[in-house]
C-alpha positions as a printed Julia matrix, in Angstrom:
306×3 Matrix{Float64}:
 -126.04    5.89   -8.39
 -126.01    2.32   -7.75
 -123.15    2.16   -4.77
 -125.23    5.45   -3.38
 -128.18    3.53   -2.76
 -127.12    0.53   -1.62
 -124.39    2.27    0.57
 -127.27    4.47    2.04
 -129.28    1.81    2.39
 -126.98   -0.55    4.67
 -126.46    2.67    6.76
 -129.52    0.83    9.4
 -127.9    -2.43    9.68
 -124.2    -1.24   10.33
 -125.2     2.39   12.35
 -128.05    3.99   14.03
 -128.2     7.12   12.59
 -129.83    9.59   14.26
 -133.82   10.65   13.04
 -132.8    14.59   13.09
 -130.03   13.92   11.03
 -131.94   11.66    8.4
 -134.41   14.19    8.48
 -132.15   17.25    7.78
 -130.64   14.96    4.5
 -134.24   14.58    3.64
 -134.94   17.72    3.47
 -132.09   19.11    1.73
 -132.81   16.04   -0.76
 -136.33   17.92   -1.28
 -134.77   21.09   -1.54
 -132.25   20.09   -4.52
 -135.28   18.19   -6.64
 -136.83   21.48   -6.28
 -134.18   23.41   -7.27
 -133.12   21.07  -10.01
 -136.66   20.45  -11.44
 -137.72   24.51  -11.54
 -133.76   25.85  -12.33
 -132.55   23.32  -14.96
 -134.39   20.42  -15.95
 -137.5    22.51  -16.94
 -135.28   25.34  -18.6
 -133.09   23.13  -20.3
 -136.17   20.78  -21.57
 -138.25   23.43  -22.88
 -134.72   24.69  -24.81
 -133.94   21.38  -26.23
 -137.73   21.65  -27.33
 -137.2    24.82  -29.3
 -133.68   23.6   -30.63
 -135.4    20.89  -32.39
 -138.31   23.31  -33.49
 -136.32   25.76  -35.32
 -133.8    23.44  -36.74
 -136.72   21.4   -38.05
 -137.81   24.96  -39.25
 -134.38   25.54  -41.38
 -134.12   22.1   -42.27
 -137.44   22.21  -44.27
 -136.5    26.18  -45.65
 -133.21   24.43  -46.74
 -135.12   21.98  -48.9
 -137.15   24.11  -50.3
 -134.79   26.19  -51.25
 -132.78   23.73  -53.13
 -135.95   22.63  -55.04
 -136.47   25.82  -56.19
 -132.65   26.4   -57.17
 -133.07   22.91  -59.21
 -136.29   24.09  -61.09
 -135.23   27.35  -62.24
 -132.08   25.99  -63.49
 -134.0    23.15  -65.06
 -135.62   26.06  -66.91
 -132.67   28.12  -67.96
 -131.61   24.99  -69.24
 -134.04   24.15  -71.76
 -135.01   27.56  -72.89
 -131.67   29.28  -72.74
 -132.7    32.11  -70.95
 -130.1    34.66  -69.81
 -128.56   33.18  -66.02
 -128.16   36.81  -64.92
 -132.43   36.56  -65.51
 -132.67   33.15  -63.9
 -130.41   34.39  -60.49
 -132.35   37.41  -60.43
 -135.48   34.84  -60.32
 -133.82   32.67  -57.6
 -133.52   35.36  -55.29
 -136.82   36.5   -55.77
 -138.77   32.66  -55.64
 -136.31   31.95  -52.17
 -138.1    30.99  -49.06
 -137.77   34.05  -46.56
 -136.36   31.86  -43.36
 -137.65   35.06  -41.07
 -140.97   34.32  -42.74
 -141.8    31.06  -42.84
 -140.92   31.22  -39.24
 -143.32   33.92  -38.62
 -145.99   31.69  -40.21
 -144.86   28.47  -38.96
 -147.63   27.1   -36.68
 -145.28   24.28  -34.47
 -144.48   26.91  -31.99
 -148.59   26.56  -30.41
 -147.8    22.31  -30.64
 -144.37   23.17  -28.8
 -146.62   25.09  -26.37
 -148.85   22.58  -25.02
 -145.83   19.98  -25.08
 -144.46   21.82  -22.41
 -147.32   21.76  -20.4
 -148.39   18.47  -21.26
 -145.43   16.67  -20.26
 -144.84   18.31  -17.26
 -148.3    17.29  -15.92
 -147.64   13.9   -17.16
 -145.02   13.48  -14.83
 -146.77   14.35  -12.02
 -149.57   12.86  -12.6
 -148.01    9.15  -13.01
 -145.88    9.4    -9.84
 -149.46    9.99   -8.33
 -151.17    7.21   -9.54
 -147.76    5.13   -8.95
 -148.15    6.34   -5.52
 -151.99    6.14   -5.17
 -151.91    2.66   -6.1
 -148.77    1.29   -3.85
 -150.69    2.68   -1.31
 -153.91    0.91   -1.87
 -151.5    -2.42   -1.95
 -149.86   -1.76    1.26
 -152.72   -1.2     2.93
 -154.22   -4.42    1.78
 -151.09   -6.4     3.42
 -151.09   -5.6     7.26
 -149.91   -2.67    9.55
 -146.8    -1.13    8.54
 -146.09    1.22    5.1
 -143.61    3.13    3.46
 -144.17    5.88    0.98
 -142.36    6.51   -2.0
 -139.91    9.33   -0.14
 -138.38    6.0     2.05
 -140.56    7.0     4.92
 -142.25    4.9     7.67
 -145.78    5.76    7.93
 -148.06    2.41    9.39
 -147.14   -1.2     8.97
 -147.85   -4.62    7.89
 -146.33   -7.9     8.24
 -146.5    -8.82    4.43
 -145.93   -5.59    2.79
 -142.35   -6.42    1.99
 -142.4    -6.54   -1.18
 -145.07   -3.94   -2.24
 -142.9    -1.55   -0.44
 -139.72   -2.19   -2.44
 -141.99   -2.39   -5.97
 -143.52    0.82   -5.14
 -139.73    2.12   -4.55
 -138.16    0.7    -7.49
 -141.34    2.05   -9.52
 -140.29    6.09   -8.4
 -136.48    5.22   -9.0
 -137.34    3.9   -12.09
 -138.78    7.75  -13.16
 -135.1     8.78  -11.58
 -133.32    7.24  -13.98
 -135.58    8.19  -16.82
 -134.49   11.91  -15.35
 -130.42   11.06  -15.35
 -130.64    9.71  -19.0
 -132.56   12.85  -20.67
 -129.6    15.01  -19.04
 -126.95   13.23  -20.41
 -125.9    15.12  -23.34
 -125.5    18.27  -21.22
 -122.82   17.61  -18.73
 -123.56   20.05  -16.23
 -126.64   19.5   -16.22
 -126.37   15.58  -15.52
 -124.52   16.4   -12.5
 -126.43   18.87  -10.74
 -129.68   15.62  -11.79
 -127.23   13.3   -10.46
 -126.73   14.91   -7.01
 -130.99   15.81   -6.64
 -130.87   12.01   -7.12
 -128.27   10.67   -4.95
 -129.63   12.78   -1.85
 -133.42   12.18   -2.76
 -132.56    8.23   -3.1
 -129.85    8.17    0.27
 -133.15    8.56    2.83
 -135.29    6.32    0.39
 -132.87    2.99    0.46
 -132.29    4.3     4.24
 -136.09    4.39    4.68
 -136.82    0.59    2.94
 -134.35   -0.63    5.24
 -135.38    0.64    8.18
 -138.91   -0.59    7.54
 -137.89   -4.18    6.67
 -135.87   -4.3    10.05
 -138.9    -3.55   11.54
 -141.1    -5.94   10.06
 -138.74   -8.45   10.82
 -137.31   -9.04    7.44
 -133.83  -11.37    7.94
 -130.8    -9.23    6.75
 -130.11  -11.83    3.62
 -133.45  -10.84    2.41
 -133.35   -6.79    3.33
 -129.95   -6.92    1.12
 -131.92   -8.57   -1.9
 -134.4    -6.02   -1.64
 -131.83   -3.3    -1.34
 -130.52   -4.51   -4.12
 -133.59   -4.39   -6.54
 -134.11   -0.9    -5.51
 -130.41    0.4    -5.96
 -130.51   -1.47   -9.61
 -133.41   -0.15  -10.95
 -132.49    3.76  -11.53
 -129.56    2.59  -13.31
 -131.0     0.05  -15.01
 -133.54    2.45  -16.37
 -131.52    4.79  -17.05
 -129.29    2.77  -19.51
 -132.1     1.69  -21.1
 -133.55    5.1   -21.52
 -130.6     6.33  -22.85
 -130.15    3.92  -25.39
 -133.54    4.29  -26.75
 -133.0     7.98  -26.78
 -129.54    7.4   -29.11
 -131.05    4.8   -31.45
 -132.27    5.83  -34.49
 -135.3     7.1   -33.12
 -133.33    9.86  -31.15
 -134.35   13.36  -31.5
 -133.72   16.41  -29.5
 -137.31   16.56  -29.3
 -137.82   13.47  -27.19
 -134.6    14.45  -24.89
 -136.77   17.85  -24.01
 -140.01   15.84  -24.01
 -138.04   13.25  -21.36
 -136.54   15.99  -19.25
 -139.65   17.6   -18.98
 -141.61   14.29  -17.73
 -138.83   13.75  -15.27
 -139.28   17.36  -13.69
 -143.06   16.2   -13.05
 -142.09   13.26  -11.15
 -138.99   15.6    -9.27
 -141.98   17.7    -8.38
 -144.35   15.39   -7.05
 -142.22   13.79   -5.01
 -140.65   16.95   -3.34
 -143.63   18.88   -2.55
 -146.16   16.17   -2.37
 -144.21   13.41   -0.34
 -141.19   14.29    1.52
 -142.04   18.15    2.29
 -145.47   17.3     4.14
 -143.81   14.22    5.57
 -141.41   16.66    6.8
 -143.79   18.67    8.47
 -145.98   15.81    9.99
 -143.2    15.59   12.81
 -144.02   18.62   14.38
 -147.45   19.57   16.49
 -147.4    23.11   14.17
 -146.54   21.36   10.74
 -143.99   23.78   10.11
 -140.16   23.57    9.46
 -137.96   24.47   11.74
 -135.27   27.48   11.13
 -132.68   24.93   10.32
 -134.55   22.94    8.59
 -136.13   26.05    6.66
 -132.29   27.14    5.97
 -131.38   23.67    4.43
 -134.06   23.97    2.39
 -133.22   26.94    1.04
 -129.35   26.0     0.66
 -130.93   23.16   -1.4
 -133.46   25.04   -3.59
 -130.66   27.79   -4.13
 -127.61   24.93   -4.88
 -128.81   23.81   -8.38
 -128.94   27.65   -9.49
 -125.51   28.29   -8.55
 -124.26   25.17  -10.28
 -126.06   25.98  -13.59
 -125.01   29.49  -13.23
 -121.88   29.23  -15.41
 -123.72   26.6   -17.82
 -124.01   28.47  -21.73
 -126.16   26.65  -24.4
């Protein structure tokens, strides 16, 4: 993830890549954090949330079954009853697991986690966004959004544009560390990432060239922003393996990270998309790698069995 960005990112100063090509990585960069957010990290985080329901469920049905085991035998013990008597009592005392998961009442809680998180996500990539905005255009006449694209500028914006940057890659890696214990599905999260991040660092560049930045500086910046997914995402991952670690929280994660996937698809680099044309709409090729990226994640999750 690191060497993607940073590669991507020195792209301006060694090339001058065309804007129609950018803009077709772009947008099949949108497509796959569709894709990936709607096909497989929302699937697999509401799963992971019901894994850790129901064996939370049998854990507690084991328990009590063993207590009740323990009493009854404590009984036979000390009044010598007959043990045929005191198995025939077992069976009858045992917690009924199809029962007490009828009656259980986590599955409502479960429910609104879903939900919940998902909104969470989006909503703090908007006020992330809402508020680099408001400090770019406090600095001067040139800005960058969060998708790595030029919008107006300022002469001192430098480095509100790469802390508004390394803010949304910070939610990436958050994303690539809840999809770690699933293997295929860290791969299909690492390539929505790669292509979503490849016009970002390409995008900071571009903008610090612009503004004048030198190149020793542009490269420092670059380098902030290629380090902080990664960063994060170690350090997300180790909080999610320490003792703390519960399936729970991996769903819970995943599920955060498809709000932020979503924001920045449909919100960002879709419209920003469309704001190159008179109409606002995509063209047919553009329309087509769309799709190809929407559809991608499916087929890669396709052969992925929990």
């Amino acid at each position: 993830m690191f060497f993607g960005s940073y590669l991507s990112g020195l792209i301006p100063l060694a090339f001058n890549l065309s804007e129609t090509k950018m803009r077709y990585v772009t947008v099949l960069g949108a497509g796959l954090l569709v894709g990936t957010a709607l096909a497989v990290i929302i699937p697999e985080g509401v799963h992971a949330l019901y894994i850790s329901e129901l064996e939370t469920t049998h854990d507690k049905i084991q328990l009590d079954n063993k207590i009740i085991h323990r009493h009854l035998n404590q009984v036979a013990n000390e009044n010598k009853v007959d043990q045929a008597k005191i198995t025939s009592n077992i069976h009858q005392h045992e917690v009924d697991p199809l029962k007490k998961s009828s009656t259980d009442k986590h599955s409502d809680a479960t429910h609104s986690a879903i939900g919940v998180t998902l909104v969470l996500g989006f909503v703090f990539m908007l006020v992330v966004d809402n508020f680099s905005s408001k400090l770019f255009h406090n600095h001067g006449s040139q800005v960058i959004d969060s998708s790595g694209s030029v919008i107006i500028s300022k002469s001192k914006a430098t480095w509100t544009a790469t802390l508004g940057l390394v803010v949304h890659a910070a939610a990436d890696g958050i994303a690539l560390a809840s999809a770690t214990s699933r293997f295929n599905v860290e791969f299909i999260v690492f390539m929505a990432i790669i292509l979503h991040k490849a016009p970002a660092a390409f995008g900071l560049v571009s903008f610090l060239i612009s503004d004048g930045v030198d190149r020793k500086r542009i490269r420092r910046h670059l380098l902030i922003f290629s380090l902080a997914a990664p960063l994060v995402a170690i350090i997300t991952y180790v909080v999610l393996k320490s003792g703390s670690y519960s399936i729970d929280s991996t769903g819970l994660a995943m599920l955060f990270s498809a709000g932020t996937f979503l924001f920045v698809a449909t919100v960002h680099v879709l419209p920003e998309v469309q704001s190159h044309y008179d109409d606002r709409q995509f063209r047919a090729i553009e329309l087509l790698i769309l799709i190809i990226g929407c559809c991608f994640p499916i087929i890669l999750s396709m052969g992925h069995k929990h």
